[in-house]
Structure formats: structure tokens, C-alpha cells
Amino acid sequence: MTTISIQRVGYALGARVTGIDLSQPVSEADFARIHDAWLEHQVLVIADQRLGPRELAAFSARFGELDDFSNQSVHHAAEDRHVMLLTNRPQDGKPSKTFNAGQNWHTDQSYSLRPSKGTFVHCLEKPSVGGDTLFANMYLAYESLSPKMREFLDGLEAVHDASLIEGLEKRGPEVVAEFKRLNPPVIHPAVRVHPDTGRRALYVNERVRQFVGLTEAESKPLVQFLCQHSVSPRFSYRHYWSVGDLVFWDNRCLVHMAVGDYDPSEIRHMLRCSGLGDHYGRLRDPAAQPATATPGATAASVQAQVAALRD
């Protein structure tokens, strides 16, 4: 019988779970404790795990349906199509397409119609120093605003634009054009009500171009203020990875950033699962239906780079 312990690792968010081995079956009672802690602390760390792709996918799937990477021309684990390789290790003799994924503040796939619910990352190799991940609590970011600002934001919708992904323009004109074609701008509320906790969380990040009903010029200073405000140190937790860590977080109420502060010649290699979201947005332009890449329309190498940008 396991004895789970849950201990906070940050003031704003984050907790460490001990007393459990996820390579073994997890009882309903133990999973319920972990799930409740996930909702309470937003980010959970379970250290010293030795999980293969199948074990990682099996645990992640208990939180809900997982994204399937087999049809996305992205490197996924051979053992399970729901596990992406998040790595700077060369793949098939070529540079990895996920070597610098997520290096600006974001919530996973907010630029899509169905943003990710949760993300699960298991560390297999890490640089000697650096390669950390930052998280910020968007409940607190919202709740600390003035009543008048909260009232204003409650009535706003934000346009999330995939073209604002950090480093996108460095991927080459074909990749950029295809990625933009497949991911037209989408609209989500500026404040989301969490379906499980009922709390309101700011849903604005560096991939927001403007607010519906406001011009880009009017929106820009507000977006900048909210992005700067939301990642203040008092709302944040920095995770220093160790090999064997499983870290999973709730994308519905936080933003995060992979910090590129490490020697790129050293390996940072992780397994990742993404949970499909429980919220649906809408297209800014209803006529711009998201397309599906096909080999006849796009070269396979371009498709692979496009798919690898999903974060």
C-alpha cells in the first residue's frame, strides 16, 4: 500500500508528490489524491520515475483523452503514438524540430480551436546546467487586478495568433507559410472559468494579437501589460529538472516557458503527452477553415517542421 505525500514547492503554484511509483498500477484512491492536488497546485512534480512511453501515456490518459502525434509528421515514440519526443537530439540524422520548442510564455496550443488541457513531460536526459521551465499562476494574475480591470476583461475575447510563436520566422518561408495556413487566428475568452474549480483565470499570453472589438493599436499596450503582470515573480515557480522527473501541469490556469539557458551541444531529451482540451474556441474568420496538410500539397520535411511547432 502506498503512502502518498504532497508538499508545496512554490508559493504561487507547484507541489511535489512522493511515495508513489508510476511504473506500477495506481489505485483509484491514489489517483484521486493526485488529481485533486493537480487542480489545487496546477503543477505537480513526481521525481525518480523510470517510465517508458507506454507507462507515461497510460498515466496521462487517466486525466483525459490524449493528442495523437502519429498523423502530425512529428517524431513520436515508436511504442506509443501519444508520446512526442521533446528533444534537441538529432532525429533520423537531422536536427530535431523540437530543439527550441516553447521558449516564450504561452499555454499549450492556445492558438488552436481546442487548446491543450494538460501537459505531461518526463525527463530522460538534461544539460549539466540550465534548461529549466518557468510557470505562472493565471488565477492569481487575474485575482490581483483591480475590480474595474477584472470587470473589463470579463467581457473581452482575445485573438490568439500562431504567427506570434517565438522563433517561427527562423523556420524558413515554406514552413512559416504552411503553419499559418494550417493555424488561422482563433478567438478565446480573455478570462476562462475553470470547469473543475470554478475559479477565473486570465487567458492572455504572448500569442495574443488583439482583443475582439479593439484595434491592434488599442490592444497592444493592454496585451503587453497583462503579459508582464501575469509572469511577475510572485505568481511564478521555476522548475529545475532532474533526470527521472515527471512534471505535469494544467494549461487551463497557467502559462509556462522553456528557458533556453543551456549549452545546445548538451542533450535535453524528454517524453511528452498532451491532453486534448475541454474548451472550444472559434475562428476569427469563419471562412478560413483550418486545413489538413497532405503529402501532395506539402513536402514531408515541411510537414514535419510544421507539426513540431505544436506547443
Coordinates of C-alpha atoms in Angstrom, one line a residue:
M1 CA 0.0 0.0 0.0
T2 CA 1.4 3.4 -1.0
T3 CA 1.6 6.4 1.3
I4 CA 1.4 9.5 -0.9
S5 CA 2.8 12.8 0.4
I6 CA 2.1 16.1 -1.2
Q7 CA 4.3 19.1 -0.4
R8 CA 4.3 22.6 -1.9
V9 CA 7.4 23.7 -3.8
G10 CA 6.4 27.2 -4.6
Y11 CA 4.2 29.9 -3.0
A12 CA 2.2 30.6 -6.1
L13 CA 1.9 27.1 -7.6
G14 CA 3.6 23.8 -7.7
A15 CA 3.8 20.7 -5.4
R16 CA 5.9 17.6 -5.2
V17 CA 4.3 14.2 -4.9
T18 CA 6.3 11.4 -3.1
G19 CA 5.6 7.9 -2.1
I20 CA 4.4 6.5 -5.4
D21 CA 5.9 4.6 -8.3
L22 CA 4.1 5.3 -11.6
S23 CA 5.6 2.3 -13.3
Q24 CA 3.2 0.2 -11.1
P25 CA -0.6 0.3 -11.2
V26 CA -2.0 3.4 -9.4
S27 CA -5.1 2.8 -7.4
E28 CA -8.3 4.8 -7.8
A29 CA -7.8 6.3 -4.3
D30 CA -4.2 7.3 -5.0
F31 CA -5.1 8.8 -8.4
A32 CA -7.9 10.8 -6.9
R33 CA -5.4 12.4 -4.5
I34 CA -3.0 13.2 -7.3
H35 CA -5.8 14.6 -9.4
D36 CA -7.1 16.8 -6.5
A37 CA -3.5 18.0 -5.9
W38 CA -3.2 18.8 -9.6
L39 CA -6.3 21.0 -9.5
E40 CA -5.1 22.7 -6.3
H41 CA -1.4 23.3 -7.2
Q42 CA -1.6 23.4 -11.0
V43 CA 1.9 21.9 -11.4
L44 CA 2.9 18.6 -9.9
V45 CA 6.4 17.1 -9.8
I46 CA 6.9 13.4 -9.2
A47 CA 10.7 12.6 -9.0
D48 CA 12.7 9.4 -9.5
Q49 CA 10.4 7.8 -12.1
R50 CA 11.5 5.4 -14.7
L51 CA 8.7 5.4 -17.3
G52 CA 8.7 4.1 -20.8
P53 CA 6.4 5.7 -23.4
R54 CA 3.6 3.2 -22.7
E55 CA 3.6 3.9 -19.0
L56 CA 3.7 7.6 -19.5
A57 CA 0.8 7.5 -21.9
A58 CA -1.2 5.2 -19.6
F59 CA -0.9 7.5 -16.6
S60 CA -1.5 10.7 -18.7
A61 CA -4.7 9.2 -20.2
R62 CA -6.3 9.0 -16.8
F63 CA -6.6 12.8 -16.9
G64 CA -8.5 12.6 -20.3
E65 CA -8.1 11.9 -24.0
L66 CA -4.6 12.4 -25.4
D67 CA -3.4 14.1 -28.5
D68 CA -2.3 11.6 -31.2
F69 CA 1.0 12.5 -32.8
S70 CA 1.1 9.7 -35.4
N71 CA -0.7 11.8 -38.1
Q72 CA 1.3 15.0 -37.4
S73 CA 4.6 14.2 -39.1
V74 CA 6.3 14.8 -35.8
H75 CA 8.8 12.5 -34.0
H76 CA 6.9 10.3 -31.6
A77 CA 7.9 7.3 -29.6
A78 CA 7.7 4.1 -31.6
E79 CA 6.0 2.4 -28.6
D80 CA 3.1 4.8 -28.4
R81 CA 1.7 7.4 -30.8
H82 CA 0.5 9.6 -27.9
V83 CA 4.1 10.4 -26.8
M84 CA 6.1 13.1 -28.5
L85 CA 9.9 13.3 -28.4
L86 CA 10.8 16.7 -26.9
T87 CA 14.5 16.8 -27.7
N88 CA 17.5 18.5 -29.2
R89 CA 19.0 15.1 -30.1
P90 CA 19.2 14.7 -33.9
Q91 CA 16.4 12.5 -35.3
D92 CA 16.9 10.4 -38.4
G93 CA 20.2 12.0 -38.9
K94 CA 18.7 15.5 -39.0
P95 CA 18.4 18.3 -36.3
S96 CA 15.4 17.8 -34.1
K97 CA 12.4 20.0 -34.9
T98 CA 11.6 20.5 -31.2
F99 CA 15.0 21.6 -30.1
N100 CA 13.7 25.1 -29.0
A101 CA 10.0 24.5 -28.5
G102 CA 8.1 26.7 -26.1
Q103 CA 10.7 29.4 -25.4
N104 CA 8.2 32.1 -24.8
W105 CA 5.4 32.5 -22.3
H106 CA 2.4 30.5 -23.5
T107 CA -0.3 28.0 -22.7
D108 CA -0.1 24.9 -25.0
Q109 CA -2.0 25.3 -28.2
S110 CA -4.0 28.4 -27.2
Y111 CA -3.8 29.3 -30.9
S112 CA -5.9 26.2 -31.8
L113 CA -9.7 25.7 -31.6
R114 CA -9.2 23.1 -28.8
P115 CA -6.3 24.2 -26.6
S116 CA -4.5 21.5 -24.6
K117 CA -6.0 20.6 -21.2
G118 CA -2.8 19.2 -19.6
T119 CA 0.8 18.5 -20.5
F120 CA 2.9 15.7 -19.1
V121 CA 6.7 15.7 -19.5
H122 CA 9.2 13.1 -18.3
C123 CA 12.9 14.0 -18.2
L124 CA 15.3 11.3 -19.6
E125 CA 18.4 13.4 -20.1
K126 CA 19.2 17.0 -19.2
P127 CA 22.0 19.5 -19.6
S128 CA 24.6 19.9 -16.9
V129 CA 23.1 23.3 -16.1
G130 CA 20.0 25.2 -17.3
G131 CA 17.1 24.0 -19.4
D132 CA 14.6 24.9 -16.7
T133 CA 10.9 25.5 -17.1
L134 CA 9.0 28.6 -15.7
F135 CA 5.3 28.5 -14.7
A136 CA 3.0 31.3 -13.7
N137 CA -0.4 31.2 -11.9
M138 CA -3.1 32.8 -14.0
Y139 CA -5.7 32.6 -11.3
L140 CA -3.5 34.9 -9.2
A141 CA -2.7 37.1 -12.1
Y142 CA -6.5 37.7 -12.6
E143 CA -7.4 38.0 -9.0
S144 CA -4.7 40.6 -8.2
L145 CA -6.1 43.0 -10.9
S146 CA -8.3 45.9 -9.8
P147 CA -12.1 45.2 -9.8
K148 CA -12.6 47.6 -12.7
M149 CA -10.0 45.9 -14.8
R150 CA -11.4 42.4 -14.0
E151 CA -14.9 43.7 -15.0
F152 CA -13.5 45.0 -18.3
L153 CA -11.6 41.8 -19.1
D154 CA -14.6 39.6 -18.2
G155 CA -16.3 41.0 -21.3
L156 CA -13.4 40.6 -23.7
E157 CA -12.4 38.0 -26.2
A158 CA -8.8 37.6 -27.4
V159 CA -7.4 36.7 -30.8
H160 CA -4.7 34.1 -30.5
D161 CA -2.4 34.0 -33.5
A162 CA 0.1 31.2 -34.1
S163 CA 2.3 33.5 -36.2
L164 CA 3.4 35.1 -32.9
I165 CA 5.2 31.9 -31.8
E166 CA 8.8 32.8 -30.8
G167 CA 11.3 31.9 -33.4
L168 CA 8.7 31.0 -36.1
E169 CA 10.2 33.2 -38.7
K170 CA 13.5 31.4 -38.4
R171 CA 11.9 28.2 -39.7
G172 CA 12.0 29.2 -43.3
P173 CA 9.4 30.7 -45.6
E174 CA 7.7 27.4 -46.6
V175 CA 7.3 26.2 -43.0
V176 CA 6.0 29.6 -41.9
A177 CA 3.5 29.8 -44.7
E178 CA 2.2 26.3 -44.2
F179 CA 2.0 26.7 -40.4
K180 CA 0.0 29.9 -40.8
R181 CA -2.3 28.2 -43.3
L182 CA -3.0 25.3 -41.0
N183 CA -3.5 27.5 -38.0
P184 CA -5.6 30.6 -38.7
P185 CA -6.2 33.0 -35.8
V186 CA -8.7 31.8 -33.2
I187 CA -10.8 33.5 -30.5
H188 CA -11.0 32.6 -26.9
P189 CA -12.3 34.5 -23.9
A190 CA -9.8 36.7 -22.2
V191 CA -10.8 35.2 -18.9
R192 CA -11.7 31.5 -18.6
V193 CA -13.7 29.8 -15.9
H194 CA -12.0 26.6 -14.9
P195 CA -14.6 23.8 -15.4
D196 CA -13.4 21.8 -12.3
T197 CA -12.5 24.6 -9.8
G198 CA -14.9 27.3 -10.9
R199 CA -12.1 29.9 -10.5
R200 CA -11.5 32.6 -13.1
A201 CA -8.1 32.6 -14.8
L202 CA -6.6 35.2 -17.1
Y203 CA -6.3 33.6 -20.6
V204 CA -3.9 36.1 -22.3
N205 CA -0.3 35.3 -23.3
E206 CA 2.4 36.4 -25.8
R207 CA 0.5 34.7 -28.6
V208 CA -2.5 37.2 -28.4
R209 CA -2.6 39.7 -31.2
Q210 CA -5.6 41.8 -30.2
F211 CA -8.9 41.8 -28.5
V212 CA -12.2 41.5 -30.4
G213 CA -13.8 44.9 -30.9
L214 CA -10.5 46.8 -30.3
T215 CA -7.9 47.6 -32.9
E216 CA -4.4 46.2 -32.7
A217 CA -3.1 49.6 -31.7
E218 CA -5.6 49.8 -28.9
S219 CA -5.0 46.2 -27.8
K220 CA -1.2 46.2 -27.8
P221 CA -0.5 48.1 -24.6
L222 CA -3.1 46.1 -22.7
V223 CA -1.7 42.8 -24.0
Q224 CA 1.8 43.9 -23.0
F225 CA 0.6 45.0 -19.6
L226 CA -1.2 41.7 -18.9
C227 CA 1.7 39.5 -20.2
Q228 CA 4.2 41.4 -18.0
H229 CA 1.8 41.4 -15.0
S230 CA 1.0 37.7 -15.2
V231 CA 4.5 36.4 -15.1
S232 CA 5.6 38.5 -12.1
P233 CA 7.9 36.6 -9.7
R234 CA 5.1 36.5 -7.0
F235 CA 2.9 34.4 -9.4
S236 CA 5.7 32.1 -10.6
Y237 CA 7.5 28.8 -10.0
R238 CA 10.8 27.7 -11.6
H239 CA 11.4 24.0 -12.0
Y240 CA 15.0 22.8 -12.1
W241 CA 14.8 19.5 -13.9
S242 CA 16.4 16.2 -12.6
V243 CA 16.6 13.1 -14.7
G244 CA 13.5 11.0 -13.7
D245 CA 11.2 13.9 -13.1
L246 CA 7.7 13.7 -14.3
V247 CA 6.2 17.2 -14.4
F248 CA 2.6 17.8 -15.4
W249 CA 0.5 20.9 -15.4
D250 CA -2.9 22.3 -16.0
N251 CA -2.9 24.5 -19.1
R252 CA -6.3 26.0 -18.3
C253 CA -5.0 28.2 -15.5
L254 CA -1.3 28.9 -16.1
V255 CA 1.3 29.9 -18.6
H256 CA 4.8 28.4 -18.9
M257 CA 8.1 28.9 -20.8
A258 CA 11.0 26.6 -21.6
V259 CA 14.1 28.5 -20.7
G260 CA 16.8 28.2 -23.4
D261 CA 19.7 28.9 -20.9
Y262 CA 21.8 25.8 -21.6
D263 CA 24.6 24.6 -23.9
P264 CA 22.9 23.4 -27.0
S265 CA 25.6 20.8 -27.5
E266 CA 24.3 19.0 -24.4
I267 CA 21.3 16.8 -24.6
R268 CA 17.9 17.8 -23.3
H269 CA 15.7 14.8 -24.0
M270 CA 12.1 14.3 -22.7
L271 CA 8.9 12.5 -23.4
R272 CA 5.7 14.5 -23.6
C273 CA 2.0 13.7 -23.7
S274 CA -0.7 16.4 -24.3
G275 CA -4.3 16.1 -23.1
L276 CA -7.0 17.3 -25.5
G277 CA -8.8 20.3 -24.2
D278 CA -12.3 20.6 -22.8
H279 CA -12.9 24.1 -24.2
Y280 CA -13.5 25.1 -27.9
G281 CA -12.8 28.5 -29.4
R282 CA -13.9 29.8 -32.7
L283 CA -12.2 31.0 -35.8
R284 CA -11.7 34.8 -36.2
D285 CA -12.5 34.4 -39.9
P286 CA -15.2 31.6 -40.3
A287 CA -14.2 31.2 -43.9
A288 CA -10.6 30.4 -43.0
Q289 CA -11.2 26.8 -42.0
P290 CA -8.1 25.1 -40.6
A291 CA -6.6 23.0 -43.4
T292 CA -5.1 19.5 -43.2
A293 CA -1.6 19.0 -44.6
T294 CA -1.3 16.3 -47.3
P295 CA 1.8 14.8 -48.9
G296 CA 0.5 16.0 -52.3
A297 CA 0.3 19.6 -51.1
T298 CA 3.3 19.9 -48.9
A299 CA 6.7 18.3 -48.8
A300 CA 7.1 15.8 -45.9
S301 CA 10.1 17.7 -44.5
V302 CA 7.9 20.9 -44.3
Q303 CA 5.1 18.9 -42.7
A304 CA 7.4 17.6 -40.0
Q305 CA 8.6 21.1 -39.1
V306 CA 5.1 22.4 -39.1
A307 CA 3.9 19.6 -36.8
A308 CA 6.8 20.1 -34.4
L309 CA 5.7 23.7 -33.7
R310 CA 2.7 22.4 -31.7
D311 CA 3.1 23.7 -28.1

